[in-house]
PDB file of C-alpha atoms in Angstrom:
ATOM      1  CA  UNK R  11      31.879 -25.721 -36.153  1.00  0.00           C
ATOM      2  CA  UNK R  12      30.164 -26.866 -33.147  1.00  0.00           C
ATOM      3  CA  UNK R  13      31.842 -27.736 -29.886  1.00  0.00           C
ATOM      4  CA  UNK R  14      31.263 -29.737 -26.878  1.00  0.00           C
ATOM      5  CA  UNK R  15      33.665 -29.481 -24.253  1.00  0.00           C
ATOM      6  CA  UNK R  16      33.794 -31.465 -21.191  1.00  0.00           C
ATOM      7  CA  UNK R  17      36.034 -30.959 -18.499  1.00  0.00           C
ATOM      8  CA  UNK R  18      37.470 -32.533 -15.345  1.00  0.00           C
ATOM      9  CA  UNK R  19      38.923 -29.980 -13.181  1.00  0.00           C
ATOM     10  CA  UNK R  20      40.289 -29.829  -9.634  1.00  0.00           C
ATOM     11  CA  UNK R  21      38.993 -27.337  -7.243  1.00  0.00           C
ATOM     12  CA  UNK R  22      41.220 -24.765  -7.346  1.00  0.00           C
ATOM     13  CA  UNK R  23      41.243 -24.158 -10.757  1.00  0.00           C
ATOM     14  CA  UNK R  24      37.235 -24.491 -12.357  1.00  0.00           C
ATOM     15  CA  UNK R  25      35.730 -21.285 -11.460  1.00  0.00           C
ATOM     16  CA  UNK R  26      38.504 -19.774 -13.860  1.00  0.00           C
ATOM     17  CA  UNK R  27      37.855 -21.873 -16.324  1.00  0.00           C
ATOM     18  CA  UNK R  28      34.483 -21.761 -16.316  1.00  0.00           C
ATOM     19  CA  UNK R  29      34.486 -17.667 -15.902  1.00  0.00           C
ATOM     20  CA  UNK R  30      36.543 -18.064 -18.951  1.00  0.00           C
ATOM     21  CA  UNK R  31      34.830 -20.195 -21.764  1.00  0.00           C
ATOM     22  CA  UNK R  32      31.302 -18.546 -20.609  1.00  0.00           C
ATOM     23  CA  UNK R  33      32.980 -16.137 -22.444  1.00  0.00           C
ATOM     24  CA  UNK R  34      32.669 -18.125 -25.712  1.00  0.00           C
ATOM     25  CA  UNK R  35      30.040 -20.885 -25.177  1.00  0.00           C
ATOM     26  CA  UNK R  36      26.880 -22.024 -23.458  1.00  0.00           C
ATOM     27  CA  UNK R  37      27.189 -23.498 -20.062  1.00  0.00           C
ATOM     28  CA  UNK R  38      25.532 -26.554 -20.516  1.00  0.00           C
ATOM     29  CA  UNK R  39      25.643 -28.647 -17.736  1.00  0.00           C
ATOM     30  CA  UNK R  40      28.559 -29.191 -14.466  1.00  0.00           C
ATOM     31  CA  UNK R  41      31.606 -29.368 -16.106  1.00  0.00           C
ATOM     32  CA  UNK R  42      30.123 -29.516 -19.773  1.00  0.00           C
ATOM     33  CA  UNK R  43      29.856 -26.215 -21.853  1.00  0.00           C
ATOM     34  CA  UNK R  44      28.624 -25.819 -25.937  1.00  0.00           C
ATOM     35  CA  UNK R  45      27.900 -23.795 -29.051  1.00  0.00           C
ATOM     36  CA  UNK R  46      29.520 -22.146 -32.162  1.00  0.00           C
ATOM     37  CA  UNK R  47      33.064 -21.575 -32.682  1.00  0.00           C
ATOM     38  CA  UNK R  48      35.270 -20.506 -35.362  1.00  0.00           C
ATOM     39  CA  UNK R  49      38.412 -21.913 -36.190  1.00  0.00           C
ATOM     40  CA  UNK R  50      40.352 -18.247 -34.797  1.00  0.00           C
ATOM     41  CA  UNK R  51      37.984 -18.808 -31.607  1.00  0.00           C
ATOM     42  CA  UNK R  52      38.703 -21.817 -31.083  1.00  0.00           C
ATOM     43  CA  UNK R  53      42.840 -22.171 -30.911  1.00  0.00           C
ATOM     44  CA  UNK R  54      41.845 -19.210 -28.603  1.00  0.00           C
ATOM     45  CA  UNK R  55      39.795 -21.011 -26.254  1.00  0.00           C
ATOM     46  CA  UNK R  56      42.372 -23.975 -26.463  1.00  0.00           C
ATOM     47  CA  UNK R  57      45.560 -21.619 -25.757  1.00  0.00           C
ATOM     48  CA  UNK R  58      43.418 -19.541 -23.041  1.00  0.00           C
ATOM     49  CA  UNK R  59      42.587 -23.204 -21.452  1.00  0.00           C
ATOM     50  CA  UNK R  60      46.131 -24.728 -21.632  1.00  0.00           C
ATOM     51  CA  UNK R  61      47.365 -20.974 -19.265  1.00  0.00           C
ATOM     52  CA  UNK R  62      44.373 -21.964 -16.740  1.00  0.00           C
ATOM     53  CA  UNK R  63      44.518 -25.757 -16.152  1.00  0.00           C
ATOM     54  CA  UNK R  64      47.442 -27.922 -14.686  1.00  0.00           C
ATOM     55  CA  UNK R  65      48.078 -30.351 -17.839  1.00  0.00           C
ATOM     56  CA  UNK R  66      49.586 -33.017 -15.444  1.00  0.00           C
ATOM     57  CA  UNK R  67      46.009 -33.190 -13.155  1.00  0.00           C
ATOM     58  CA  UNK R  68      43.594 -31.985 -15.490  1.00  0.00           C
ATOM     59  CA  UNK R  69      41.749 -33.141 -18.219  1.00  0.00           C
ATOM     60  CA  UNK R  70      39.678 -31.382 -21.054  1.00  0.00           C
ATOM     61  CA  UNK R  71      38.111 -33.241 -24.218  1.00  0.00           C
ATOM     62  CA  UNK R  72      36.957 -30.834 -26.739  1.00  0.00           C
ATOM     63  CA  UNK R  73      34.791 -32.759 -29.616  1.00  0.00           C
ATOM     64  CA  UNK R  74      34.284 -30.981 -32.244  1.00  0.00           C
ATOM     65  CA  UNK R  75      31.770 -31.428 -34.965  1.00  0.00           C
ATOM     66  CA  UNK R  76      30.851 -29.795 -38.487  1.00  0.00           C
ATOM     67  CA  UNK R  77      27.928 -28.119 -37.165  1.00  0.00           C
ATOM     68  CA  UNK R  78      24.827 -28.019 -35.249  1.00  0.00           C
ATOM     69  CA  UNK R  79      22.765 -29.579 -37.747  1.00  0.00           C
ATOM     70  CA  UNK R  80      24.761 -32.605 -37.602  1.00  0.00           C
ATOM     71  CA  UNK R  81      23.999 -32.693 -33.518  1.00  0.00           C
ATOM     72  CA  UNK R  82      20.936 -34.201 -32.058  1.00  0.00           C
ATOM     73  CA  UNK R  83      20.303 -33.460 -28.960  1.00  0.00           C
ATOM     74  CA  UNK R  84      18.342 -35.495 -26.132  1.00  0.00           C
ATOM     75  CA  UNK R  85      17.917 -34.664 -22.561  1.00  0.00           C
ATOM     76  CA  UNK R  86      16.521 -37.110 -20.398  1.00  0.00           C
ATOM     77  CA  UNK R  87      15.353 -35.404 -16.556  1.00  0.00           C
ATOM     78  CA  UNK R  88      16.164 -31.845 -16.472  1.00  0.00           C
ATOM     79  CA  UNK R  89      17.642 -29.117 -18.973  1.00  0.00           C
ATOM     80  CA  UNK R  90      20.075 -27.298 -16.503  1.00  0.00           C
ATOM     81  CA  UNK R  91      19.518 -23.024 -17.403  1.00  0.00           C
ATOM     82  CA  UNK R  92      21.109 -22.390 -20.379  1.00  0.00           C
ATOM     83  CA  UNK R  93      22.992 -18.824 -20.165  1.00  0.00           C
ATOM     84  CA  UNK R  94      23.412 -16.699 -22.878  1.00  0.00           C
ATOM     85  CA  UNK R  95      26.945 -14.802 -23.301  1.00  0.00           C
ATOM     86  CA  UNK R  96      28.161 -12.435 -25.350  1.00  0.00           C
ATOM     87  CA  UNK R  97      30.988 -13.971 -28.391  1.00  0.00           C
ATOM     88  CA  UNK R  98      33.915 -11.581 -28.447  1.00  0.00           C
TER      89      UNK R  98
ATOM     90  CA  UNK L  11      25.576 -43.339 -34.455  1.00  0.00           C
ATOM     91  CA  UNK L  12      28.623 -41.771 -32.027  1.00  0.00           C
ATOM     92  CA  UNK L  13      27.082 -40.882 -29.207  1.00  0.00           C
ATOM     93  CA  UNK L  14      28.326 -38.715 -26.166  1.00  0.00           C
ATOM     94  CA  UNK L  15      26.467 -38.774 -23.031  1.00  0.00           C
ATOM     95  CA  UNK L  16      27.175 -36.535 -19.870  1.00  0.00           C
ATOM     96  CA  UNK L  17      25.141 -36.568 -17.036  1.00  0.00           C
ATOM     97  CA  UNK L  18      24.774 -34.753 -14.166  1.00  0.00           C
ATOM     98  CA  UNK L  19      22.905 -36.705 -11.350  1.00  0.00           C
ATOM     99  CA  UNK L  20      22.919 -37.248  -7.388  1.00  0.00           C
ATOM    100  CA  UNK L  21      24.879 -39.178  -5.337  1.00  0.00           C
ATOM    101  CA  UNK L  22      22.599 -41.803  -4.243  1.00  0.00           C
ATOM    102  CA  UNK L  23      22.328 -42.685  -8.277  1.00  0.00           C
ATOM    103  CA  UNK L  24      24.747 -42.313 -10.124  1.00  0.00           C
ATOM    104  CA  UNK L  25      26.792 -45.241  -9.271  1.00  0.00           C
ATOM    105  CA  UNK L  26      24.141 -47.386 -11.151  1.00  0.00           C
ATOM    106  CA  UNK L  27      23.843 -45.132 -13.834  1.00  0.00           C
ATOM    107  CA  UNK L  28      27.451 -45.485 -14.081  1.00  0.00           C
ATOM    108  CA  UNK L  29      27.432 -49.154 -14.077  1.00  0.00           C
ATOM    109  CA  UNK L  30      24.642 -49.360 -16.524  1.00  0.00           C
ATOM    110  CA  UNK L  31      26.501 -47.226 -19.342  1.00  0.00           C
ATOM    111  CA  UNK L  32      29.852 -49.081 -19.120  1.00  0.00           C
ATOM    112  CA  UNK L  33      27.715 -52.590 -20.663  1.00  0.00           C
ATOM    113  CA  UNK L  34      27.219 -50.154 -23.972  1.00  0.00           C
ATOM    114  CA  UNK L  35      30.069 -47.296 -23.791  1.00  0.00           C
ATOM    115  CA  UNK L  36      33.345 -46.190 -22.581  1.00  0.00           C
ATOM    116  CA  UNK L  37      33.496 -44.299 -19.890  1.00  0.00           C
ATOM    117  CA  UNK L  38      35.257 -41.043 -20.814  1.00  0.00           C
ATOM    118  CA  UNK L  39      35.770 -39.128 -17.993  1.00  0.00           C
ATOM    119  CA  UNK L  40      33.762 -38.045 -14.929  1.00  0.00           C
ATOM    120  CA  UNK L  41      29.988 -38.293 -15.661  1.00  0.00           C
ATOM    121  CA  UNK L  42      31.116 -38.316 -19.623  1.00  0.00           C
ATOM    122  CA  UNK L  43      30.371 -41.676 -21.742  1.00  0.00           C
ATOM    123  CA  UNK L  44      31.118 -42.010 -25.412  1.00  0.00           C
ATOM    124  CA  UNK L  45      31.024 -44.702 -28.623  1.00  0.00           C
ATOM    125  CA  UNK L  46      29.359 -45.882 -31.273  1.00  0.00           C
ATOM    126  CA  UNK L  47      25.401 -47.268 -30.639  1.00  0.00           C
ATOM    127  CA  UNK L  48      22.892 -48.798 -33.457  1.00  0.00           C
ATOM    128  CA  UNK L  49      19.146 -47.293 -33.120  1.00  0.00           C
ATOM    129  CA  UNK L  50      18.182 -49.906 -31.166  1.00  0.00           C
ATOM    130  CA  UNK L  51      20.840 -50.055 -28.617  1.00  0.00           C
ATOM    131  CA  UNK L  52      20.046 -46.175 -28.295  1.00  0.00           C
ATOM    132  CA  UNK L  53      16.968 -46.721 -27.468  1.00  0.00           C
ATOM    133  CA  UNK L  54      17.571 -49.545 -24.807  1.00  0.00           C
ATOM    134  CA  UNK L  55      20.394 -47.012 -23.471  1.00  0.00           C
ATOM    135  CA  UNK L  56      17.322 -44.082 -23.122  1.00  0.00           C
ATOM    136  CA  UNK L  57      14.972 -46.552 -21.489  1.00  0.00           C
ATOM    137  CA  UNK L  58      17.154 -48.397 -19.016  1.00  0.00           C
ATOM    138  CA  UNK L  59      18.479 -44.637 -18.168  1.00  0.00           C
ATOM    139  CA  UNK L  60      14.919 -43.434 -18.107  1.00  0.00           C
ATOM    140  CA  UNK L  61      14.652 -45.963 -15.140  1.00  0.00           C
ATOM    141  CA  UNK L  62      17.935 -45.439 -13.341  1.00  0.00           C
ATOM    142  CA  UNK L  63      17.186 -41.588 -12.693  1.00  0.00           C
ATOM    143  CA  UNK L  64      15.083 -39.475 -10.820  1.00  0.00           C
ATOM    144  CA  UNK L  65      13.851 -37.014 -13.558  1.00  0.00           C
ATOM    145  CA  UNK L  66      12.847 -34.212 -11.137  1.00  0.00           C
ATOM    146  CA  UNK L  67      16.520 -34.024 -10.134  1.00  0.00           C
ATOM    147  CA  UNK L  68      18.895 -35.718 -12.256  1.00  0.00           C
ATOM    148  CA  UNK L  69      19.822 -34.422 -15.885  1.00  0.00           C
ATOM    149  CA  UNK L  70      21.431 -36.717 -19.094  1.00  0.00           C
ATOM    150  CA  UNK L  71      22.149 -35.228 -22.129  1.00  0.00           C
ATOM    151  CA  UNK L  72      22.662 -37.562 -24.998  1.00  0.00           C
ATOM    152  CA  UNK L  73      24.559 -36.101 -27.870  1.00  0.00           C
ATOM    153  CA  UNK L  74      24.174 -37.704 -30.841  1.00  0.00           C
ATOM    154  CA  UNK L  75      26.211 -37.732 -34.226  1.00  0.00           C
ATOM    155  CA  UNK L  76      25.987 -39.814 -37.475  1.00  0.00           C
ATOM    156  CA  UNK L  77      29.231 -41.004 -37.059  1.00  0.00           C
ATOM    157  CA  UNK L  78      32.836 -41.106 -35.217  1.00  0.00           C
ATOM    158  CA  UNK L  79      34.667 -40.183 -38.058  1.00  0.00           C
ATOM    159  CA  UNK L  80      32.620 -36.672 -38.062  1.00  0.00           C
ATOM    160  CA  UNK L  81      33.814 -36.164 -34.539  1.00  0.00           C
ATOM    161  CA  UNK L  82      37.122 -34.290 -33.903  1.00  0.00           C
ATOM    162  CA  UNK L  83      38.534 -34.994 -30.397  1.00  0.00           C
ATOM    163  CA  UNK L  84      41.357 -32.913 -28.651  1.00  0.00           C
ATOM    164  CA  UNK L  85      42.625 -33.528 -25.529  1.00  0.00           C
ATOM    165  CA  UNK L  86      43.944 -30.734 -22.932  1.00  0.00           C
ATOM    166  CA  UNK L  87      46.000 -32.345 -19.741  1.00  0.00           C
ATOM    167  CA  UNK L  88      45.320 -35.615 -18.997  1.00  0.00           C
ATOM    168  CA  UNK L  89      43.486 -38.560 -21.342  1.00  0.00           C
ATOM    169  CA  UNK L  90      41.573 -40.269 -18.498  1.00  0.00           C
ATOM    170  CA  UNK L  91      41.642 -43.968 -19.023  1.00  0.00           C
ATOM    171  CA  UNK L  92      38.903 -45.418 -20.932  1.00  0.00           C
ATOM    172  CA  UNK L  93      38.050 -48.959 -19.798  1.00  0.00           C
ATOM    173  CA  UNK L  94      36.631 -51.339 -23.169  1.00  0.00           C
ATOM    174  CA  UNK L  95      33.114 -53.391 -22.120  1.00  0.00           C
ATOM    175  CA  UNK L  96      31.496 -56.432 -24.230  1.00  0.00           C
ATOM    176  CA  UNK L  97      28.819 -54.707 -26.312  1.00  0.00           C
ATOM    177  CA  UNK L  98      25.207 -56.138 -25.662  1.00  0.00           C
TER     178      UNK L  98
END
């Protein structure tokens, strides 16, 4: 499946969390990461993120969609840099 | 079409940008817009946008899917609260 996750994150705790999916997906833009996931990768990203954020002041949407095909994609102004990172 | 938008733009401009995207969507969560959009209003969304930002600086990504009911949506910690506008 494909995955968008956007996040809203006090201070103190998005580096971590964005140290952490970088691990798994694209950084896409502030706050908004992408890409591929598996259904074992992803209750792993979603029980890594639940240890790292304060439920009660933080808030993360995951969507998550059938695949990449089914995505279109527009960017209007600039593409942030897109990093690359390795999928455990 | 569902669409998701996030953006990631200056101070100085994204109060209007914010302003302009409530007439079509709800707002999500910080610099994150969602809902359902015909062609047409897509386009109208792309061209007042296109307006609104400074493309050298500012960066919108528009996400789009056939439908909502292809779109899977978790939510970790809080839901933030989406506010309903009157569709064009």
């Amino acid at each position: 499946m494909y995955v968008i996750i956007v996040y809203d994150i006090e201070q103190e705790r998005v580096a971590k969390v964005c140290q952490y999916l970088r691990r798994f997906l694209y950084w896409a833009q502030n706050s908004v990461f992408e890409g591929e996931l598996s259904e074992a990768q992803l209750v792993k990203v979603k029980s890594g993120l639940s240890k790292l954020i304060d439920p009660q002041r933080d808030s993360v949407y995951i969507y998550q969609l059938p695949g990449k095909k089914l995505v279109k994609k527009e960017i209007l102004g600039q593409e942030k840099i897109v990093t690359r990172t390795i999928l455990e």
